[in-house]
PDB file of C-alpha atoms in Angstrom:
ATOM      1  CA  MET A   1      14.240  39.483   3.315  1.00  0.00           C
ATOM      2  CA  VAL A   2      15.145  42.844   3.436  1.00  0.00           C
ATOM      3  CA  GLN A   3      14.174  45.075   5.945  1.00  0.00           C
ATOM      4  CA  THR A   4      12.883  48.613   5.059  1.00  0.00           C
ATOM      5  CA  ALA A   5      13.511  52.100   5.941  1.00  0.00           C
ATOM      6  CA  ALA A   6      11.895  55.470   5.273  1.00  0.00           C
ATOM      7  CA  ALA A   7      14.434  59.229   5.115  1.00  0.00           C
ATOM      8  CA  LEU A   8      14.256  62.475   5.026  1.00  0.00           C
ATOM      9  CA  GLU A   9      16.907  64.732   5.392  1.00  0.00           C
ATOM     10  CA  VAL A  10      17.208  67.581   7.926  1.00  0.00           C
ATOM     11  CA  LYS A  11      18.181  70.587   6.369  1.00  0.00           C
ATOM     12  CA  GLN A  12      21.444  71.057   6.008  1.00  0.00           C
ATOM     13  CA  ASN A  13      24.079  70.463   2.712  1.00  0.00           C
ATOM     14  CA  VAL A  14      23.814  66.898   1.041  1.00  0.00           C
ATOM     15  CA  HIS A  15      26.691  65.055  -0.684  1.00  0.00           C
ATOM     16  CA  GLY A  16      25.555  63.620  -2.555  1.00  0.00           C
ATOM     17  CA  ALA A  17      15.692  39.728  -9.723  1.00  0.00           C
ATOM     18  CA  GLY A  18      13.805  38.986  -7.233  1.00  0.00           C
ATOM     19  CA  THR A  19      11.740  40.240  -4.990  1.00  0.00           C
ATOM     20  CA  MET A  20      11.898  41.784  -1.417  1.00  0.00           C
ATOM     21  CA  ASP A  21      10.366  41.805   1.997  1.00  0.00           C
ATOM     22  CA  LEU A  22      10.848  44.683   2.833  1.00  0.00           C
ATOM     23  CA  VAL A  23      10.519  45.949   6.451  1.00  0.00           C
ATOM     24  CA  SER A  24      10.561  50.306   7.126  1.00  0.00           C
ATOM     25  CA  VAL A  25      12.220  53.351   9.626  1.00  0.00           C
ATOM     26  CA  LEU A  26      11.772  56.974   9.366  1.00  0.00           C
ATOM     27  CA  ALA A  27      14.593  58.920  10.210  1.00  0.00           C
ATOM     28  CA  LEU A  28      15.935  62.036  10.305  1.00  0.00           C
ATOM     29  CA  VAL A  29      19.326  63.770  10.099  1.00  0.00           C
ATOM     30  CA  ALA A  30      20.350  65.885  13.112  1.00  0.00           C
ATOM     31  CA  VAL A  31      23.352  66.209  14.617  1.00  0.00           C
ATOM     32  CA  LEU A  32      27.251  65.668  14.427  1.00  0.00           C
ATOM     33  CA  VAL A  33      28.657  62.987  16.992  1.00  0.00           C
ATOM     34  CA  SER A  34      32.175  61.364  17.050  1.00  0.00           C
ATOM     35  CA  ALA A  35      31.834  57.665  16.323  1.00  0.00           C
ATOM     36  CA  GLU A  36      33.415  54.793  13.984  1.00  0.00           C
ATOM     37  CA  GLY A  37      31.129  52.703  11.686  1.00  0.00           C
ATOM     38  CA  GLY A  38      30.473  52.441   8.025  1.00  0.00           C
ATOM     39  CA  VAL A  39      29.872  48.728   6.767  1.00  0.00           C
ATOM     40  CA  GLY A  40      31.066  45.508   8.871  1.00  0.00           C
ATOM     41  CA  PRO A  41      30.404  42.422  10.048  1.00  0.00           C
ATOM     42  CA  SER A  42      26.401  41.922  10.347  1.00  0.00           C
ATOM     43  CA  THR A  43      28.201  39.608  13.667  1.00  0.00           C
ATOM     44  CA  ASN A  44      28.377  43.525  15.396  1.00  0.00           C
ATOM     45  CA  THR A  45      24.070  44.029  15.458  1.00  0.00           C
ATOM     46  CA  SER A  46      21.591  42.206  16.474  1.00  0.00           C
ATOM     47  CA  PHE A  47      19.268  43.318  13.970  1.00  0.00           C
ATOM     48  CA  CYS A  48      21.024  42.082  10.560  1.00  0.00           C
ATOM     49  CA  THR A  49      21.408  38.662  10.455  1.00  0.00           C
ATOM     50  CA  GLU A  50      20.911  37.028   6.210  1.00  0.00           C
ATOM     51  CA  SER A  51      23.875  39.385   5.569  1.00  0.00           C
ATOM     52  CA  LYS A  52      27.523  39.290   5.413  1.00  0.00           C
ATOM     53  CA  GLU A  53      28.617  42.725   6.466  1.00  0.00           C
ATOM     54  CA  CYS A  54      25.728  45.605   7.310  1.00  0.00           C
ATOM     55  CA  LEU A  55      25.817  49.305   8.388  1.00  0.00           C
ATOM     56  CA  GLU A  56      26.553  50.078  11.365  1.00  0.00           C
ATOM     57  CA  TYR A  57      25.639  53.300  13.165  1.00  0.00           C
ATOM     58  CA  GLN A  58      26.016  54.059  17.005  1.00  0.00           C
ATOM     59  CA  LEU A  59      22.858  54.809  18.832  1.00  0.00           C
ATOM     60  CA  VAL A  60      22.562  58.593  19.919  1.00  0.00           C
ATOM     61  CA  CYS A  61      19.152  58.491  22.100  1.00  0.00           C
ATOM     62  CA  LYS A  62      15.628  57.109  22.513  1.00  0.00           C
ATOM     63  CA  THR A  63      12.380  57.674  23.156  1.00  0.00           C
ATOM     64  CA  ASP A  64       9.175  55.935  22.856  1.00  0.00           C
ATOM     65  CA  GLU A  65       8.150  57.211  19.471  1.00  0.00           C
ATOM     66  CA  TYR A  66      11.866  57.444  17.785  1.00  0.00           C
ATOM     67  CA  GLU A  67      15.292  56.574  17.944  1.00  0.00           C
ATOM     68  CA  VAL A  68      18.243  59.299  17.106  1.00  0.00           C
ATOM     69  CA  ARG A  69      21.138  57.169  15.078  1.00  0.00           C
ATOM     70  CA  HIS A  70      24.906  58.368  13.707  1.00  0.00           C
ATOM     71  CA  TYR A  71      25.808  56.780  10.248  1.00  0.00           C
ATOM     72  CA  SER A  72      29.193  57.272   9.217  1.00  0.00           C
ATOM     73  CA  PRO A  73      30.478  58.424   5.351  1.00  0.00           C
ATOM     74  CA  THR A  74      29.563  55.318   2.658  1.00  0.00           C
ATOM     75  CA  ARG A  75      29.608  54.725  -0.662  1.00  0.00           C
ATOM     76  CA  TRP A  76      26.235  52.833  -2.124  1.00  0.00           C
ATOM     77  CA  VAL A  77      25.421  51.926  -5.239  1.00  0.00           C
ATOM     78  CA  SER A  78      22.070  53.360  -6.807  1.00  0.00           C
ATOM     79  CA  THR A  79      19.488  52.961  -9.314  1.00  0.00           C
ATOM     80  CA  ASP A  80      15.919  55.327 -10.115  1.00  0.00           C
ATOM     81  CA  ALA A  81      12.932  53.458 -11.339  1.00  0.00           C
ATOM     82  CA  GLU A  82      10.013  55.438 -12.232  1.00  0.00           C
ATOM     83  CA  ALA A  83       6.459  54.266 -11.319  1.00  0.00           C
ATOM     84  CA  TYR A  84       3.010  54.944  -9.382  1.00  0.00           C
ATOM     85  CA  PHE A  85       3.819  52.479  -6.880  1.00  0.00           C
ATOM     86  CA  MET A  86       6.365  52.202  -5.038  1.00  0.00           C
ATOM     87  CA  GLY A  87       6.793  48.373  -4.468  1.00  0.00           C
ATOM     88  CA  VAL A  88       6.503  48.329  -8.615  1.00  0.00           C
ATOM     89  CA  GLY A  89       9.704  50.407  -8.812  1.00  0.00           C
ATOM     90  CA  ALA A  90      11.635  49.217  -5.705  1.00  0.00           C
ATOM     91  CA  ALA A  91      11.344  45.585  -7.544  1.00  0.00           C
ATOM     92  CA  MET A  92      12.510  47.215 -11.347  1.00  0.00           C
ATOM     93  CA  ALA A  93      15.495  49.199  -9.305  1.00  0.00           C
ATOM     94  CA  PHE A  94      16.573  45.569  -7.021  1.00  0.00           C
ATOM     95  CA  ARG A  95      17.064  43.612 -10.749  1.00  0.00           C
ATOM     96  CA  ARG A  96      19.252  46.242 -12.153  1.00  0.00           C
ATOM     97  CA  LEU A  97      21.802  46.127  -8.199  1.00  0.00           C
ATOM     98  CA  PHE A  98      21.611  42.324  -7.910  1.00  0.00           C
ATOM     99  CA  GLN A  99      22.265  42.008 -11.633  1.00  0.00           C
ATOM    100  CA  TYR A 100      25.232  44.462 -10.732  1.00  0.00           C
ATOM    101  CA  ILE A 101      26.876  42.853  -6.882  1.00  0.00           C
ATOM    102  CA  THR A 102      26.197  39.338  -8.975  1.00  0.00           C
ATOM    103  CA  GLY A 103      28.639  39.893 -11.891  1.00  0.00           C
ATOM    104  CA  ALA A 104      26.762  42.825 -14.798  1.00  0.00           C
ATOM    105  CA  ASN A 105      30.096  44.792 -13.677  1.00  0.00           C
ATOM    106  CA  GLU A 106      33.790  45.805 -15.434  1.00  0.00           C
ATOM    107  CA  GLY A 107      35.366  42.802 -14.442  1.00  0.00           C
ATOM    108  CA  GLY A 108      32.484  40.566 -13.697  1.00  0.00           C
ATOM    109  CA  LEU A 109      32.872  40.625 -10.023  1.00  0.00           C
ATOM    110  CA  GLN A 110      30.902  39.072  -7.609  1.00  0.00           C
ATOM    111  CA  MET A 111      29.955  41.036  -4.228  1.00  0.00           C
ATOM    112  CA  GLU A 112      28.260  39.219  -0.919  1.00  0.00           C
ATOM    113  CA  MET A 113      25.145  41.296  -0.503  1.00  0.00           C
ATOM    114  CA  THR A 114      24.966  43.445   2.127  1.00  0.00           C
ATOM    115  CA  ALA A 115      22.514  45.253   3.900  1.00  0.00           C
ATOM    116  CA  PRO A 116      20.211  47.717   4.655  1.00  0.00           C
ATOM    117  CA  VAL A 117      18.583  48.384   1.348  1.00  0.00           C
ATOM    118  CA  LEU A 118      17.889  51.528   1.146  1.00  0.00           C
ATOM    119  CA  VAL A 119      14.790  53.499  -0.884  1.00  0.00           C
ATOM    120  CA  LYS A 120      14.521  57.266  -1.265  1.00  0.00           C
ATOM    121  CA  ILE A 121      10.468  57.623  -1.511  1.00  0.00           C
ATOM    122  CA  PRO A 122       9.787  61.598  -2.146  1.00  0.00           C
ATOM    123  CA  GLU A 123       7.097  63.315  -0.499  1.00  0.00           C
ATOM    124  CA  GLU A 124       5.329  64.988  -3.203  1.00  0.00           C
ATOM    125  CA  THR A 125       3.243  62.431  -5.487  1.00  0.00           C
ATOM    126  CA  ARG A 126       0.349  62.717  -6.642  1.00  0.00           C
ATOM    127  CA  MET A 127      -1.748  59.539  -7.282  1.00  0.00           C
ATOM    128  CA  TRP A 128      -2.064  60.150 -11.656  1.00  0.00           C
ATOM    129  CA  GLU A 129       1.880  60.388 -12.441  1.00  0.00           C
ATOM    130  CA  PRO A 130       4.203  58.143 -11.721  1.00  0.00           C
ATOM    131  CA  ALA A 131       7.133  58.607  -8.838  1.00  0.00           C
ATOM    132  CA  VAL A 132      11.195  58.651  -8.911  1.00  0.00           C
ATOM    133  CA  TYR A 133      12.319  55.962  -6.507  1.00  0.00           C
ATOM    134  CA  THR A 134      15.962  55.558  -5.680  1.00  0.00           C
ATOM    135  CA  LEU A 135      16.716  52.191  -4.522  1.00  0.00           C
ATOM    136  CA  ASN A 136      20.571  51.653  -3.215  1.00  0.00           C
ATOM    137  CA  PHE A 137      22.688  48.924  -1.784  1.00  0.00           C
ATOM    138  CA  PRO A 138      25.748  49.744   0.420  1.00  0.00           C
ATOM    139  CA  LEU A 139      29.224  48.949  -1.220  1.00  0.00           C
ATOM    140  CA  PRO A 140      30.684  45.802   0.928  1.00  0.00           C
ATOM    141  CA  ALA A 141      33.661  47.132   3.050  1.00  0.00           C
ATOM    142  CA  ALA A 142      36.226  45.563   0.853  1.00  0.00           C
ATOM    143  CA  ASN A 143      34.627  47.956  -2.069  1.00  0.00           C
ATOM    144  CA  GLN A 144      33.941  50.886  -0.653  1.00  0.00           C
ATOM    145  CA  GLU A 145      37.069  52.985  -1.997  1.00  0.00           C
ATOM    146  CA  ARG A 146      36.939  51.003  -5.584  1.00  0.00           C
ATOM    147  CA  PRO A 147      34.177  49.654  -6.603  1.00  0.00           C
ATOM    148  CA  PRO A 148      34.304  48.087  -9.886  1.00  0.00           C
ATOM    149  CA  THR A 149      32.337  50.086 -12.683  1.00  0.00           C
ATOM    150  CA  PRO A 150      28.297  49.485 -13.590  1.00  0.00           C
ATOM    151  CA  THR A 151      27.747  47.549 -17.182  1.00  0.00           C
ATOM    152  CA  SER A 152      24.289  49.231 -17.099  1.00  0.00           C
ATOM    153  CA  ASP A 153      24.070  53.104 -17.912  1.00  0.00           C
ATOM    154  CA  LYS A 154      21.529  52.841 -15.098  1.00  0.00           C
ATOM    155  CA  LEU A 155      23.244  52.785 -12.249  1.00  0.00           C
ATOM    156  CA  TYR A 156      25.639  55.072 -10.448  1.00  0.00           C
ATOM    157  CA  PHE A 157      27.251  55.105  -7.027  1.00  0.00           C
ATOM    158  CA  THR A 158      26.016  57.514  -4.599  1.00  0.00           C
ATOM    159  CA  GLU A 159      28.272  59.153  -1.322  1.00  0.00           C
ATOM    160  CA  MET A 160      26.550  59.266   1.224  1.00  0.00           C
ATOM    161  CA  PRO A 161      27.564  61.447   4.278  1.00  0.00           C
ATOM    162  CA  GLU A 162      28.407  61.444   7.767  1.00  0.00           C
ATOM    163  CA  MET A 163      24.261  61.938   9.634  1.00  0.00           C
ATOM    164  CA  ASP A 164      22.115  61.154  12.047  1.00  0.00           C
ATOM    165  CA  VAL A 165      19.039  60.186  11.594  1.00  0.00           C
ATOM    166  CA  TYR A 166      15.310  60.043  13.024  1.00  0.00           C
ATOM    167  CA  VAL A 167      14.247  56.685  13.327  1.00  0.00           C
ATOM    168  CA  ARG A 168      10.797  55.155  13.792  1.00  0.00           C
ATOM    169  CA  SER A 169      10.332  51.498  13.503  1.00  0.00           C
ATOM    170  CA  TYR A 170       6.961  49.275  12.734  1.00  0.00           C
ATOM    171  CA  GLY A 171       5.460  46.020  12.418  1.00  0.00           C
ATOM    172  CA  GLY A 172       4.613  44.717   8.911  1.00  0.00           C
ATOM    173  CA  TRP A 173       5.852  45.185   5.111  1.00  0.00           C
ATOM    174  CA  MET A 174       6.767  48.506   3.573  1.00  0.00           C
ATOM    175  CA  LEU A 175       4.280  49.782   0.852  1.00  0.00           C
ATOM    176  CA  SER A 176       3.374  52.689   0.118  1.00  0.00           C
ATOM    177  CA  VAL A 177       0.635  53.145   2.424  1.00  0.00           C
ATOM    178  CA  THR A 178       1.828  52.299   5.693  1.00  0.00           C
ATOM    179  CA  SER A 179       5.241  54.473   4.887  1.00  0.00           C
ATOM    180  CA  ARG A 180       3.327  57.513   4.578  1.00  0.00           C
ATOM    181  CA  LEU A 181       1.227  57.029   7.388  1.00  0.00           C
ATOM    182  CA  HIS A 182       4.131  56.118   9.695  1.00  0.00           C
ATOM    183  CA  ALA A 183       6.227  59.013   8.376  1.00  0.00           C
ATOM    184  CA  HIS A 184       2.805  61.270   8.654  1.00  0.00           C
ATOM    185  CA  LEU A 185       2.881  59.848  12.551  1.00  0.00           C
ATOM    186  CA  LEU A 186       6.866  60.630  12.745  1.00  0.00           C
ATOM    187  CA  THR A 187       6.925  63.891  11.212  1.00  0.00           C
ATOM    188  CA  LYS A 188       3.538  64.608  13.982  1.00  0.00           C
ATOM    189  CA  GLU A 189       5.879  63.949  16.385  1.00  0.00           C
ATOM    190  CA  LEU A 190       9.228  65.421  15.449  1.00  0.00           C
ATOM    191  CA  GLY A 191       6.881  68.531  14.842  1.00  0.00           C
ATOM    192  CA  ARG A 192       6.394  68.458  18.206  1.00  0.00           C
ATOM    193  CA  VAL A 193       9.527  69.015  19.606  1.00  0.00           C
ATOM    194  CA  GLY A 194      10.619  71.819  17.096  1.00  0.00           C
ATOM    195  CA  ALA A 195      12.673  69.235  15.037  1.00  0.00           C
ATOM    196  CA  SER A 196      14.471  70.680  11.873  1.00  0.00           C
ATOM    197  CA  TYR A 197      14.541  67.992   8.446  1.00  0.00           C
ATOM    198  CA  ASN A 198      14.211  68.208   5.023  1.00  0.00           C
ATOM    199  CA  HIS A 199      10.628  67.931   4.418  1.00  0.00           C
ATOM    200  CA  SER A 200      10.988  67.342   0.460  1.00  0.00           C
ATOM    201  CA  TYR A 201      11.361  62.991   0.838  1.00  0.00           C
ATOM    202  CA  HIS A 202      11.843  60.048   3.567  1.00  0.00           C
ATOM    203  CA  TYR A 203      14.131  56.580   3.298  1.00  0.00           C
ATOM    204  CA  GLY A 204      12.682  52.821   3.718  1.00  0.00           C
ATOM    205  CA  VAL A 205      15.033  50.597   4.928  1.00  0.00           C
ATOM    206  CA  GLY A 206      15.047  46.681   4.933  1.00  0.00           C
ATOM    207  CA  TYR A 207      17.908  44.310   6.694  1.00  0.00           C
ATOM    208  CA  ASP A 208      16.447  41.112   7.178  1.00  0.00           C
ATOM    209  CA  ARG A 209      13.368  38.859   5.969  1.00  0.00           C
ATOM    210  CA  SER A 210      13.104  36.866   9.145  1.00  0.00           C
ATOM    211  CA  ASP A 211      12.870  40.507  11.423  1.00  0.00           C
ATOM    212  CA  LYS A 212       9.321  41.814   9.980  1.00  0.00           C
ATOM    213  CA  LYS A 213       9.784  45.171  11.489  1.00  0.00           C
ATOM    214  CA  LEU A 214      10.165  48.247   9.669  1.00  0.00           C
ATOM    215  CA  TYR A 215      11.613  51.693   9.923  1.00  0.00           C
ATOM    216  CA  LEU A 216      11.392  54.604   8.555  1.00  0.00           C
ATOM    217  CA  PHE A 217      14.121  57.722   8.650  1.00  0.00           C
ATOM    218  CA  PHE A 218      14.071  61.570   8.705  1.00  0.00           C
ATOM    219  CA  GLY A 219      17.783  62.527   8.794  1.00  0.00           C
ATOM    220  CA  SER A 220      20.124  65.570   7.692  1.00  0.00           C
ATOM    221  CA  THR A 221      23.634  65.502   6.787  1.00  0.00           C
ATOM    222  CA  LEU A 222      26.093  66.936   8.727  1.00  0.00           C
TER     223      LEU A 222
END
């Protein structure tokens, strides 16, 4: 399973077939910290056990309500899906990305599944209108610099800049209603401490099926 997270960008410059069991996280990007990181062996982590490689981070600080993580720049393969419900859009997008890593690319290269799966969730949505959800896979370390070109024009690469994020974790599956509930709880706490971040969207992040913890991310680039 993929453990999921939700995130919003802090107000700074941004560079920018199957089913998923999701775990969510909220994060906000805030402060620049010198750190090593990127995509590395899952043996370096305790929270990512079902993929050979995972997105690495450094823990900056932690409170009872959230933690701050620092991430180094990384490259992701991404796709957008329009849907009334996040789960439907994420499932459609997941199939496209999975096809890419299993050979739907120039050269037919097969790549290992990496973690986490990142879902960009817009904040301003209306019940009677579909929203655009962006799903992202981190590219394996060996393909970060020169990833194979997708055969589908619905896929593209995203350059994630160096960033710090505020993260909130919770149990259960990541659904639209739970994602927004915990996003509200995190934004409420961040408002209490005067944190600054981008309110236009947040990220849902998923790691492993065996870990039913959910994560929401609010963040900013550095």
